[in-house]
Each structure stands twice: as C-alpha cells, then as structure tokens.
C-alpha cells in the first residue's frame, strides 16, 4: 500500500512537472511566404509598399539585415529549413529532385516532444509533411483562385483567394482544432507572392492605379559581369510574358498579331517554349462568374492600354510599362499577405497567446524586383541570396532590435529546437540564433556563409554556382558550362555591378577567400564529387 501511494505521488509530481514544462515551452508560429523580396517589406525598405502588419513583428522583435538562404530556390530552401542541412546532404538540390522523407525533419522532433504541430499552405515537395498532427497543403505550386488542397483526409477545393483561405484554416486550427493543453509549432506558409501574380480582385484594382519607382539597374547591360548574368532568362523586357505575367487578354494578343519583343524561352534541353493562352486561362479559368466579373474591370483596362499604347513604344518604354505591371501585381499579392498576417497577430493578441509565442516571418528566398532588369531569383547576388527575417519573442527578444549577422535558413531548425528545449541531432549543420536573439552576441562566431545553386539547365537558365559571402565580400564560382569566378566588393559596390575578381587590387582578398571557401566546402561536406553527382545525366 505504502508503495502504491509512493508510486501515485511520483506519478502526480511528474505529470505536474510535465504540465509545468509544457506551459513554459514557447509556441512557435513560423510564417513563410514564397518569393517575398525584402525590398517589398516596409520594415526593410518603404519605397515600394507599406506592410504595417509584417512590420509589427520587427517592431516587437528583431530584424535581420543579413539573413540569407543556402540555395535560392523554393523546394530546396524548404528542405534546408526542415532538415537543418545543406542541399548536397539533404539531397533536394533543386525543384525536380525527390525529397527523401526518411530524413528527420524538425516538426517530427517537436511532435515527439509533445508539441501540437500543423502545416498549412505551400510545401512544394511532392510528398506530404511528416511530424504534423494536421496539415492542408497546396499541390505543387498551388493556385491563387479557389485553390485545391491536399489534407490527411484527401483533396478539397476551397472557394476564395488563396492567401485568405490559408489564413482561415490556420486560424481555425489555432482556435478550434488543436489540443490547448499542449504548446504548438505551426507552419503557416503562403503561396503569394509567387509568379504568375494573381492578386485578389480588390487589390488588383487598387494596385493597378499605382506607380512605382524604378531600381537604378533596371536597364542593366550586364557589362563587367560574367556569362551567367548575361545568359540568364529572367529579364523583364525579354522574358516576362504578356498574358501570363502582365495579364493582357489572350484575345487582345491575337487581335494584335505579332508583338515585339517576341517572348521565347530556351529550355535546358534546347526546345523552345512559347507562351500560350493557357498561362492566362489556367489561373483565371478557376474563377467563378462572380469573381470573374470583379477581375474583368481591371483586365479590360490593361488590355485597352496595351493595345493602344504598346505598338508605338520604344524598348525603354516597353521595359517601363512591363516593370509597372509587374510591380502592381506582385505588390498587390503582398498586400493581401500583410492583411492576413495582421489577422493572425490580432488573434494571438486577443487570446493572450502572443505572450508565449515566438513569431517568425521569412520567405523561402528573396527576389529581383527589376534590379539588373530581372525578376525571379536563383543567383547568389544580393536580392535573391538574401531573404527577409524577423522574429519576435516577448520578454526574450528586445523589441525594435536589428542584427547584421550572417544568418541563414539553415539555422532555423536548431533555433526552434533550442527555444523549445529539444535536443538537435548532431548532424544538423546550422547554428542556433538564440544567442543573437537574447543579446548574447559574443558567443556568435560565424563570419561567412556558404551558398550552392544547382537548378540548371532549367527554367530561367541561371548557371550552377557555389560561393562564400561575408559582410565585405562575395566570391562565387560558376563551375558548369563555364569555369568563371566572380568577386564583389559588397561595401563599395552594393548593387554588384562590377566583378573585381581579376582586378589586381583584390588579389589578396581573392587568395584568402578562396582558401576560406575551400575550407568551408570541407566543413559542410560538399565536394567536387558531389557537384558531379548532381549534374543531370541527360545533358
Ligand atoms: C515556375 C515559374 C518560374 C519559377 C519557378 C520556380 N514559372 O516555373 O518563374 O522560377 O516556378 O519557382 S510560372 O510559369 O509558374 O510563372 S519556385 O519558387 O517554385 O522555386
Ligand atoms: Ca520561392
């Protein structure tokens, strides 16, 4: 009997401890959008758009000015975030490679440790997420209008605009579905602002009336750069499509006959890709009659303007016209993300959950908003190498602080695990950001980061390269198709217009950074053998 009471008492104490521990463990709300450039977040830069809600996270927490990704492309970035390992080790080197889901991803560790876990929105993996109690994910890239989702119980189509819908299911889970006795780790993953940019009808109308400032390098001719920049197919004038991107009606294009410049992509296999009406009707065809009517008002204005004015424009004016259309739609989709992030932050505040919740806002990578005349990402150059990152954690992170440290998406898993007091596997390759977040920056020693991009030959034709980046310099090796090196002086040439690799003034910098890069490849277990292994066999 005595033993029975002892046992009961032990059980009671340990279950109280368990509860106590769980209560103390922070919730994690990981918000990630797709292709959201830091230039389009007012906490970083307010020339293009105001994002008051996303900015709340920075105001109440820490804004990272030098956050970057290890491989600037969608699914690989997500694989790095989930595994805490570089692409060459997790195997998801590009959007085509299969993700090996026998690997440990950090949500599994949270689930094992007693967290409630969920994922809503875009994953882009081809397999369902592991380690989540609930999920609703878009198939592949997903759709902006009336999106289809994959869930534990099968597929479902939800009527509405994707950014609103993902938020509705997120709030529903937070409010009604989760076990409120347990801490949660939730991944709230937007599709926006991914191409082809279809805003909600209301934002489409609102942003069509706006005009945006052009970046200094919109008319870049790529002189003083390498072959890769010159041959990439992501120039707004020559590669952005009229129907798919600018939302000119296919019927208008047909009436007009041949329109210059002709937009043709050369695929990696050498085949040509010409735009079709499907690029327009694929997304727009999903709208119901009521939604179509709302879009039609703005679509008619765009087509009328294009038909009347395009034929008499010179190339400079054509570039300017396309840049404005690009910004209007891209930023309109972001405005919806911002409104919806506001809804979720409001919910946390109203319920008091905000006090013990770590909120992260980031993107799977950055994006070119006309810098170097480009859209898209992929390159180690700043706009796509860097990614927005801000984190708030009441009573732990001092509000309104900034960090200039070289942090990466590789670090998120270990950061969240440490915050939740869960052991990280030894083979994760990042570093926890907790010392930076809590003001103990002396224990942060990293000075440079490693980058490696693989998806070539493929859409946009950005050549394979790896490199090293510290606060002052960026050294990159384009090793496939060409054998070219590039060095940028980040402090004196922040827009990266001059490759100074062969400038004798930089000889010593080149020597020491090349050594650092080699050391880094050894440290992270990357190698020439692996570079070769990942080259597509059919080329
Ligand atoms: C699609 C886009 C590309 C984009 C890739 C990868 N074309 O192919 O512009 O680079 O996705 O994007 S579109 O016809 O869909 O507009 S990623 O974010 O998934 O890596
Ligand atoms: Ca992306």
Coordinates of C-alpha atoms and ligand atoms in Angstrom, one line a residue:
X1 CA 0.0 0.0 0.0
X2 CA 2.8 2.3 1.0
X3 CA 4.4 1.7 -2.3
X4 CA 1.2 2.4 -4.1
X5 CA 1.0 5.8 -2.6
X6 CA 4.6 6.5 -3.3
X7 CA 4.0 5.5 -6.9
X8 CA 0.9 7.6 -7.1
X9 CA 2.7 10.6 -5.6
X10 CA 5.6 10.2 -8.1
X11 CA 3.2 10.0 -11.0
X12 CA 1.4 13.1 -9.8
X13 CA 4.6 15.1 -9.3
X14 CA 6.0 14.0 -12.7
X15 CA 2.8 14.8 -14.5
X16 CA 2.7 18.2 -12.9
X17 CA 6.3 18.8 -14.0
X18 CA 5.3 17.7 -17.4
X19 CA 2.5 20.3 -17.5
X20 CA 4.7 22.9 -16.0
X21 CA 7.3 22.3 -18.6
X22 CA 4.8 22.4 -21.4
X23 CA 3.3 25.6 -20.2
X24 CA 6.8 27.2 -20.1
X25 CA 7.6 25.9 -23.5
X26 CA 7.0 28.6 -26.1
X27 CA 4.7 28.2 -29.0
X28 CA 6.2 28.7 -32.4
X29 CA 4.4 30.3 -35.3
X30 CA 6.6 30.1 -38.4
X31 CA 5.2 32.3 -41.2
X32 CA 6.8 32.0 -44.6
X33 CA 5.8 33.4 -47.9
X34 CA 7.1 32.4 -51.3
X35 CA 9.4 34.7 -53.2
X36 CA 8.9 37.7 -50.9
X37 CA 11.7 40.2 -51.6
X38 CA 12.9 42.2 -48.5
X39 CA 12.6 45.2 -50.8
X40 CA 8.9 44.7 -50.5
X41 CA 8.6 44.9 -46.7
X42 CA 8.5 48.4 -45.3
X43 CA 10.5 47.3 -42.2
X44 CA 13.4 47.0 -44.7
X45 CA 12.5 49.5 -47.4
X46 CA 9.4 51.6 -47.7
X47 CA 9.8 52.8 -51.3
X48 CA 7.5 50.2 -52.8
X49 CA 4.9 49.2 -50.3
X50 CA 3.7 49.6 -46.7
X51 CA 3.4 46.3 -44.8
X52 CA 2.3 47.5 -41.4
X53 CA 1.4 44.1 -40.1
X54 CA 4.6 42.3 -41.1
X55 CA 6.5 45.3 -39.6
X56 CA 4.8 44.7 -36.3
X57 CA 6.9 41.5 -35.9
X58 CA 10.1 43.6 -36.4
X59 CA 8.9 46.4 -34.1
X60 CA 8.2 43.9 -31.4
X61 CA 11.3 41.8 -32.0
X62 CA 14.5 41.6 -34.1
X63 CA 15.0 42.4 -37.8
X64 CA 17.9 40.6 -39.5
X65 CA 19.6 42.7 -42.2
X66 CA 21.9 39.9 -43.5
X67 CA 19.7 36.8 -43.5
X68 CA 20.3 34.6 -46.5
X69 CA 19.4 31.2 -48.0
X70 CA 21.9 28.5 -48.9
X71 CA 20.3 27.8 -52.3
X72 CA 17.8 30.4 -53.6
X73 CA 15.0 28.2 -54.9
X74 CA 11.7 27.1 -53.5
X75 CA 11.6 23.4 -52.6
X76 CA 15.4 23.2 -51.8
X77 CA 15.0 26.1 -49.3
X78 CA 12.2 24.3 -47.6
X79 CA 14.2 21.1 -47.4
X80 CA 17.1 23.0 -45.8
X81 CA 14.7 24.6 -43.3
X82 CA 13.1 21.3 -42.4
X83 CA 16.3 19.2 -42.1
X84 CA 18.8 21.8 -41.0
X85 CA 21.2 20.5 -43.6
X86 CA 22.6 21.9 -46.8
X87 CA 21.1 20.8 -50.2
X88 CA 24.1 18.5 -51.0
X89 CA 23.4 16.5 -47.9
X90 CA 19.6 16.5 -47.7
X91 CA 19.5 15.7 -51.5
X92 CA 16.8 18.2 -52.5
X93 CA 19.2 20.2 -54.7
X94 CA 16.5 21.6 -57.0
X95 CA 12.8 21.8 -57.6
X96 CA 12.9 18.5 -59.6
X97 CA 14.9 16.3 -57.2
X98 CA 12.9 14.0 -54.9
X99 CA 12.8 14.8 -51.2
X100 CA 13.9 11.7 -49.2
X101 CA 11.4 11.7 -46.5
X102 CA 13.1 9.1 -44.4
X103 CA 15.2 12.0 -43.1
X104 CA 14.4 13.6 -39.8
X105 CA 12.7 17.0 -40.2
X106 CA 12.3 19.3 -37.2
X107 CA 8.5 19.1 -36.9
X108 CA 8.9 15.4 -36.1
X109 CA 11.1 16.2 -33.2
X110 CA 8.5 18.7 -31.9
X111 CA 5.8 16.2 -32.2
X112 CA 7.9 13.6 -30.4
X113 CA 8.5 16.1 -27.6
X114 CA 4.8 16.6 -27.0
X115 CA 4.1 19.6 -29.2
X116 CA 0.9 20.0 -31.3
X117 CA 2.1 20.5 -34.8
X118 CA 0.5 21.7 -38.0
X119 CA 1.3 22.9 -41.5
X120 CA -1.0 25.0 -43.8
X121 CA -0.2 26.3 -47.2
X122 CA 2.6 25.7 -49.7
X123 CA 5.2 23.0 -49.2
X124 CA 6.1 22.1 -52.8
X125 CA 7.7 18.7 -52.1
X126 CA 5.7 16.1 -53.9
X127 CA 5.3 14.2 -50.5
X128 CA 3.1 15.0 -47.6
X129 CA 4.8 16.5 -44.5
X130 CA 5.9 14.3 -41.7
X131 CA 5.6 15.1 -38.0
X132 CA 2.5 17.2 -38.2
X133 CA -0.8 16.4 -36.4
X134 CA -2.8 18.3 -39.0
X135 CA -2.0 19.7 -42.5
X136 CA -3.6 21.2 -45.6
X137 CA -1.1 21.8 -48.3
X138 CA -1.3 23.0 -51.9
X139 CA -0.4 20.5 -54.6
X140 CA 2.9 21.7 -56.1
X141 CA 2.8 25.4 -56.8
X142 CA -0.9 25.6 -56.0
X143 CA -3.5 28.1 -57.4
X144 CA -4.3 31.6 -56.3
X145 CA -8.0 31.4 -57.1
X146 CA -10.3 28.7 -55.5
X147 CA -7.3 26.6 -54.6
X148 CA -7.2 22.8 -54.3
X149 CA -5.6 21.4 -51.1
X150 CA -4.2 18.0 -50.0
X151 CA -5.1 17.0 -46.5
X152 CA -5.0 13.9 -44.3
X153 CA -8.5 13.0 -45.5
X154 CA -7.8 13.6 -49.2
X155 CA -8.2 16.5 -51.6
X156 CA -10.5 19.5 -51.2
X157 CA -11.2 22.7 -53.1
X158 CA -11.9 25.8 -51.1
X159 CA -13.6 28.8 -52.7
X160 CA -11.8 32.1 -52.2
X161 CA -8.5 33.8 -52.6
X162 CA -5.5 31.6 -51.6
X163 CA -3.9 33.9 -49.0
X164 CA -7.3 34.4 -47.2
X165 CA -8.1 30.7 -47.4
X166 CA -4.7 29.6 -45.9
X167 CA -5.2 32.1 -43.1
X168 CA -8.8 30.9 -42.4
X169 CA -7.6 27.3 -42.0
X170 CA -4.7 28.4 -39.8
X171 CA -7.0 30.5 -37.5
X172 CA -9.5 27.6 -37.4
X173 CA -6.8 25.2 -36.2
X174 CA -5.5 27.6 -33.6
X175 CA -8.9 28.4 -32.3
X176 CA -10.8 25.1 -32.6
X177 CA -8.8 22.1 -33.6
X178 CA -5.6 22.0 -31.6
X179 CA -5.2 20.5 -28.1
X180 CA -4.9 23.6 -26.0
X181 CA -3.1 21.8 -23.2
X182 CA 0.0 21.4 -25.3
X183 CA 2.3 24.0 -26.8
X184 CA 2.1 24.3 -30.6
X185 CA 4.5 24.6 -33.5
X186 CA 2.7 25.8 -36.6
X187 CA 3.9 26.4 -40.1
X188 CA 1.8 29.0 -41.9
X189 CA 3.1 29.0 -45.5
X190 CA 1.8 31.5 -48.1
X191 CA 1.9 30.8 -51.8
X192 CA 2.0 34.5 -52.5
X193 CA 3.8 36.4 -54.0
X194 CA 4.9 33.6 -56.3
X195 CA 4.6 34.0 -60.1
X196 CA 2.2 34.2 -62.0
X197 CA 0.9 37.0 -59.8
X198 CA -2.8 36.9 -59.5
X199 CA -3.9 39.3 -56.7
X200 CA -7.4 39.3 -55.2
X201 CA -9.8 41.3 -57.5
X202 CA -9.9 44.2 -55.0
X203 CA -6.1 44.5 -54.6
X204 CA -5.8 44.1 -58.4
X205 CA -8.0 47.1 -59.0
X206 CA -6.3 49.1 -56.2
X207 CA -2.7 48.5 -57.3
X208 CA -3.4 49.0 -61.0
X209 CA -3.8 52.7 -60.2
X210 CA -0.3 52.9 -58.5
X211 CA 3.0 53.8 -60.0
X212 CA 6.3 52.6 -58.5
X213 CA 9.9 53.9 -58.6
X214 CA 12.3 52.0 -60.8
X215 CA 15.5 50.5 -59.4
X216 CA 18.8 52.0 -60.6
X217 CA 19.9 48.9 -62.5
X218 CA 16.6 48.3 -64.4
X219 CA 18.4 48.8 -67.7
X220 CA 21.5 46.8 -66.8
X221 CA 23.5 45.6 -69.8
X222 CA 25.5 43.1 -67.7
X223 CA 28.8 44.5 -68.7
X224 CA 31.6 43.8 -66.1
X225 CA 29.7 40.7 -65.1
X226 CA 30.2 37.0 -66.1
X227 CA 28.5 34.8 -68.7
X228 CA 25.9 33.6 -66.2
X229 CA 24.3 37.0 -65.7
X230 CA 24.4 37.7 -69.5
X231 CA 22.7 34.4 -70.4
X232 CA 20.0 34.1 -67.7
X233 CA 16.5 34.2 -69.0
X234 CA 14.8 36.4 -66.4
X235 CA 14.9 39.9 -68.0
X236 CA 11.6 41.8 -67.6
X237 CA 11.6 43.1 -71.2
X238 CA 12.6 39.9 -73.0
X239 CA 11.4 37.1 -70.8
X240 CA 8.3 38.3 -68.9
X241 CA 5.2 37.2 -70.8
X242 CA 2.4 39.5 -71.8
X243 CA -0.6 37.2 -71.0
X244 CA 0.9 35.1 -68.2
X245 CA 2.7 37.9 -66.3
X246 CA 1.2 41.2 -67.5
X247 CA -2.4 39.9 -67.7
X248 CA -3.1 41.1 -71.2
X249 CA -6.1 39.1 -72.5
X250 CA -5.2 36.3 -75.0
X251 CA -7.9 37.7 -77.3
X252 CA -6.2 41.1 -77.4
X253 CA -2.8 39.4 -78.2
X254 CA -4.5 37.5 -81.0
X255 CA -6.1 40.7 -82.5
X256 CA -2.8 42.5 -82.4
X257 CA -0.9 39.8 -84.3
X258 CA 2.9 39.8 -83.9
X259 CA 4.0 41.7 -80.8
X260 CA 7.6 42.7 -80.2
X261 CA 9.8 41.6 -78.5
X262 CA 8.7 38.0 -79.1
X263 CA 9.0 36.1 -75.8
X264 CA 10.6 32.7 -76.2
X265 CA 12.3 30.6 -73.5
X266 CA 15.0 28.2 -74.5
X267 CA 14.6 25.1 -72.3
X268 CA 17.6 23.3 -70.9
X269 CA 17.1 20.5 -73.4
X270 CA 17.2 23.1 -76.3
X271 CA 13.5 23.1 -77.0
X272 CA 11.7 26.4 -77.3
X273 CA 8.9 27.4 -75.1
X274 CA 6.4 30.0 -76.4
X275 CA 3.6 31.4 -74.2
X276 CA 0.1 30.1 -74.7
X277 CA -3.3 31.4 -73.6
X278 CA -3.2 28.6 -71.0
X279 CA -0.9 30.8 -68.9
X280 CA -3.8 33.2 -68.6
X281 CA -6.7 30.9 -68.6
X282 CA -5.1 28.3 -66.3
X283 CA -5.4 30.5 -63.2
X284 CA -8.2 32.8 -64.4
X285 CA -10.3 29.9 -65.6
X286 CA -10.6 28.8 -61.9
X287 CA -12.6 31.9 -61.0
X288 CA -16.4 31.6 -60.8
X289 CA -18.7 34.1 -62.7
X290 CA -19.0 36.4 -59.7
X291 CA -15.2 36.5 -59.2
X292 CA -14.6 36.9 -63.0
X293 CA -16.8 40.0 -63.1
X294 CA -14.7 41.7 -60.5
X295 CA -11.4 40.9 -62.2
X296 CA -12.9 41.9 -65.6
X297 CA -13.0 45.6 -64.8
X298 CA -9.2 45.8 -64.4
X299 CA -8.4 43.2 -67.0
X300 CA -10.3 45.3 -69.6
X301 CA -8.3 48.4 -68.6
X302 CA -5.0 46.6 -69.0
X303 CA -5.9 45.1 -72.4
X304 CA -7.1 48.5 -73.7
X305 CA -4.0 50.3 -72.6
X306 CA -1.7 47.6 -74.1
X307 CA -3.5 47.6 -77.4
X308 CA -3.5 51.4 -77.7
X309 CA 0.0 52.2 -76.5
X310 CA 2.3 49.2 -76.8
X311 CA 2.8 49.3 -80.6
X312 CA 4.3 52.9 -80.5
X313 CA 6.6 52.4 -77.5
X314 CA 10.3 52.1 -77.8
X315 CA 12.2 49.4 -75.9
X316 CA 12.8 51.7 -72.9
X317 CA 9.1 52.5 -72.6
X318 CA 8.2 48.8 -73.1
X319 CA 10.5 47.9 -70.2
X320 CA 9.0 50.6 -68.1
X321 CA 5.4 49.5 -68.9
X322 CA 6.2 45.9 -68.0
X323 CA 8.0 46.9 -64.8
X324 CA 4.9 48.8 -63.6
X325 CA 2.6 45.9 -64.4
X326 CA 4.9 43.6 -62.6
X327 CA 5.1 45.7 -59.5
X328 CA 1.4 46.4 -59.5
X329 CA 0.5 42.7 -59.4
X330 CA 3.4 41.4 -57.3
X331 CA 2.9 44.0 -54.6
X332 CA -0.9 43.6 -54.7
X333 CA -0.4 39.9 -53.7
X334 CA 1.9 41.0 -50.9
X335 CA -0.7 43.5 -49.6
X336 CA -3.0 40.5 -49.0
X337 CA -0.3 38.6 -47.2
X338 CA 0.2 41.6 -44.9
X339 CA -3.5 42.0 -44.1
X340 CA -3.7 38.3 -43.3
X341 CA -0.6 38.3 -41.2
X342 CA -2.4 41.1 -39.3
X343 CA -5.4 38.8 -38.7
X344 CA -3.2 36.1 -37.2
X345 CA -1.2 38.6 -35.0
X346 CA -4.5 40.1 -33.8
X347 CA -5.8 36.6 -32.9
X348 CA -2.7 35.9 -30.8
X349 CA -3.1 39.2 -29.0
X350 CA -6.8 38.8 -28.4
X351 CA -6.3 35.4 -26.9
X352 CA -3.1 36.3 -24.9
X353 CA -1.3 33.6 -26.8
X354 CA 1.2 36.3 -28.1
X355 CA 2.9 36.4 -24.7
X356 CA 4.4 32.9 -25.1
X357 CA 4.6 32.6 -28.8
X358 CA 7.7 33.0 -31.0
X359 CA 6.6 34.6 -34.3
X360 CA 8.9 34.3 -37.3
X361 CA 8.4 36.0 -40.7
X362 CA 10.6 34.9 -43.6
X363 CA 10.5 33.9 -47.2
X364 CA 11.8 30.8 -49.0
X365 CA 14.2 33.2 -50.7
X366 CA 14.5 36.8 -52.0
X367 CA 13.5 38.0 -55.4
X368 CA 14.5 40.6 -58.1
X369 CA 12.2 43.5 -58.4
X370 CA 13.7 44.9 -61.5
X371 CA 17.3 45.1 -60.2
X372 CA 19.6 44.1 -63.1
X373 CA 16.4 44.2 -65.2
X374 CA 15.4 40.9 -63.6
X375 CA 12.5 39.0 -62.0
X376 CA 13.0 35.6 -60.4
X377 CA 15.8 34.5 -58.0
X378 CA 18.4 31.7 -58.1
X379 CA 21.6 33.8 -58.1
X380 CA 24.0 34.5 -55.2
X381 CA 23.6 38.2 -56.0
X382 CA 22.0 40.0 -53.0
X383 CA 18.3 40.4 -53.9
X384 CA 17.9 36.6 -54.2
X385 CA 20.6 35.5 -51.9
X386 CA 19.2 37.5 -49.0
X387 CA 15.8 36.7 -47.5
X388 CA 13.6 38.7 -45.1
X389 CA 13.8 37.5 -41.5
X390 CA 12.2 38.9 -38.4
X391 CA 11.5 37.2 -35.1
X392 CA 9.5 38.3 -32.0
X393 CA 9.5 36.6 -28.7
X394 CA 8.2 38.7 -25.8
X395 CA 10.5 39.0 -22.8
X396 CA 13.3 37.3 -24.6
X397 CA 14.0 39.5 -27.6
X398 CA 14.3 43.2 -27.0
X399 CA 11.7 45.0 -29.2
X400 CA 12.9 47.1 -32.1
X401 CA 16.4 45.5 -32.4
X402 CA 18.3 44.7 -35.5
X403 CA 21.1 42.2 -36.3
X404 CA 23.7 42.5 -39.0
X405 CA 25.0 38.9 -38.5
X406 CA 25.3 36.4 -41.4
X407 CA 22.4 34.1 -40.5
X408 CA 20.7 31.6 -42.8
X409 CA 17.6 29.5 -43.3
X410 CA 20.0 26.6 -42.3
X411 CA 19.8 27.9 -38.8
X412 CA 16.0 27.9 -38.2
X413 CA 15.6 24.2 -37.1
X414 CA 18.3 24.4 -34.4
X415 CA 17.0 27.8 -33.2
X416 CA 13.4 26.5 -32.8
X417 CA 14.7 23.3 -31.1
X418 CA 16.8 25.2 -28.6
X419 CA 13.9 27.5 -27.9
X420 CA 11.7 24.5 -27.2
X421 CA 14.4 22.8 -25.1
X422 CA 14.6 19.8 -27.5
X423 CA 17.9 18.3 -28.4
X424 CA 19.0 18.9 -32.0
X425 CA 20.5 15.9 -33.9
X426 CA 24.3 16.2 -34.2
X427 CA 24.3 16.2 -37.9
X428 CA 22.3 19.4 -38.4
X429 CA 24.6 22.0 -39.9
X430 CA 23.2 25.3 -38.8
X431 CA 23.7 27.3 -35.6
X432 CA 21.0 28.3 -33.2
X433 CA 20.2 32.0 -33.3
X434 CA 19.2 32.1 -29.6
X435 CA 22.4 33.9 -28.6
X436 CA 21.7 36.7 -31.1
X437 CA 18.1 36.9 -30.2
X438 CA 18.8 37.1 -26.4
X439 CA 21.6 39.7 -26.8
X440 CA 24.4 37.3 -26.0
X441 CA 26.1 38.1 -29.4
X442 CA 29.7 37.4 -28.0
X443 CA 29.0 33.7 -28.3
X444 CA 28.2 34.1 -32.0
X445 CA 31.3 33.5 -34.1
X446 CA 30.3 32.9 -37.7
X447 CA 31.7 35.4 -40.2
X448 CA 30.8 33.9 -43.5
X449 CA 28.2 31.7 -45.1
X450 CA 28.2 29.1 -47.9
X451 CA 25.9 29.1 -50.9
X452 CA 25.3 26.5 -53.7
X453 CA 22.7 26.7 -56.5
X454 CA 22.1 23.7 -58.9
X455 CA 19.0 24.0 -61.0
X456 CA 20.5 24.3 -64.5
X457 CA 19.8 23.7 -67.3
X458 CA 16.2 24.7 -66.4
X459 CA 13.7 27.5 -66.5
X460 CA 15.4 30.9 -66.4
X461 CA 18.8 29.3 -67.2
X462 CA 20.8 30.6 -64.2
X463 CA 24.0 28.6 -64.2
X464 CA 25.2 26.4 -61.4
X465 CA 27.5 28.1 -58.9
X466 CA 28.7 27.9 -55.3
X467 CA 30.3 30.7 -53.2
X468 CA 31.2 32.3 -49.9
X469 CA 29.8 35.5 -48.6
X470 CA 30.9 37.6 -45.6
X471 CA 29.9 41.2 -44.7
X472 CA 32.5 42.7 -47.0
X473 CA 32.9 40.4 -50.0
X474 CA 31.2 37.7 -52.1
X475 CA 33.2 35.2 -54.1
X476 CA 31.4 32.8 -56.5
X477 CA 32.5 30.0 -58.8
X478 CA 30.3 29.3 -61.8
X479 CA 31.6 25.8 -62.4
X480 CA 29.3 24.2 -65.0
X481 CA 29.2 25.1 -68.8
X482 CA 31.7 27.7 -67.9
X483 CA 34.6 28.0 -65.4
X484 CA 34.3 31.6 -64.2
X485 CA 34.9 33.3 -60.9
X486 CA 33.3 36.5 -59.6
X487 CA 34.2 38.7 -56.7
X488 CA 32.0 41.6 -55.5
X489 CA 33.0 44.3 -53.0
X490 CA 29.8 44.5 -51.0
X491 CA 30.7 47.7 -49.2
X492 CA 31.9 49.7 -52.2
X493 CA 29.7 48.2 -54.9
X494 CA 26.4 47.3 -53.0
X495 CA 24.5 46.9 -56.3
X496 CA 27.0 44.3 -57.5
X497 CA 27.7 45.9 -60.9
X498 CA 31.4 45.1 -61.1
X499 CA 33.1 41.7 -60.9
X500 CA 36.5 42.6 -59.5
X501 CA 37.9 39.1 -59.5
X502 CA 40.7 39.9 -61.9
X503 CA 41.4 43.4 -60.5
X504 CA 45.0 43.3 -59.1
X505 CA 43.9 45.4 -56.1
X506 CA 41.8 42.5 -54.9
X507 CA 44.5 39.8 -55.3
X508 CA 44.9 39.2 -51.6
X509 CA 41.2 39.1 -51.0
X510 CA 40.8 36.5 -53.7
X511 CA 43.5 34.4 -52.2
X512 CA 42.2 34.4 -48.7
X513 CA 38.6 34.0 -49.6
X514 CA 39.3 31.1 -52.0
X515 CA 41.0 29.4 -49.1
X516 CA 38.1 30.1 -46.8
X517 CA 35.7 28.8 -49.5
X518 CA 37.7 25.5 -49.8
X519 CA 37.7 25.1 -46.0
X520 CA 34.0 25.8 -45.9
X521 CA 33.3 23.1 -48.5
X522 CA 35.2 20.6 -46.4
X523 CA 33.5 21.8 -43.2
X524 CA 30.0 21.4 -44.7
X525 CA 31.0 18.1 -46.5
X526 CA 30.5 19.5 -50.0
X527 CA 32.9 18.4 -52.8
X528 CA 33.6 18.2 -56.5
X529 CA 32.5 14.5 -56.4
X530 CA 29.1 15.7 -55.2
X531 CA 29.0 18.5 -57.7
X532 CA 29.4 15.9 -60.5
X533 CA 27.0 13.5 -58.9
X534 CA 24.2 16.2 -59.1
X535 CA 24.7 17.0 -62.8
X536 CA 21.7 15.8 -64.8
X537 CA 22.5 12.6 -66.6
X538 CA 20.6 13.6 -69.8
X539 CA 22.9 16.6 -70.5
Ligands
LIG1 C1 7.6 28.4 -62.1 C2 7.7 29.8 -62.5 C3 9.1 30.3 -62.6 C4 9.8 30.0 -61.2 C5 9.7 28.5 -60.9 C6 10.3 28.1 -59.6 N1 7.1 30.0 -63.8 O1 8.2 27.6 -63.1 O2 9.2 31.6 -62.9 O3 11.2 30.3 -61.3 O4 8.3 28.2 -60.8 O5 9.7 28.9 -58.5 S1 5.4 30.1 -63.8 O6 5.1 29.8 -65.2 O7 4.9 29.3 -62.8 O8 5.1 31.5 -63.6 S2 9.8 28.3 -57.1 O9 9.5 29.4 -56.2 O10 8.8 27.2 -57.0 O11 11.2 27.8 -56.9
LIG2 CA1 10.1 30.5 -53.9

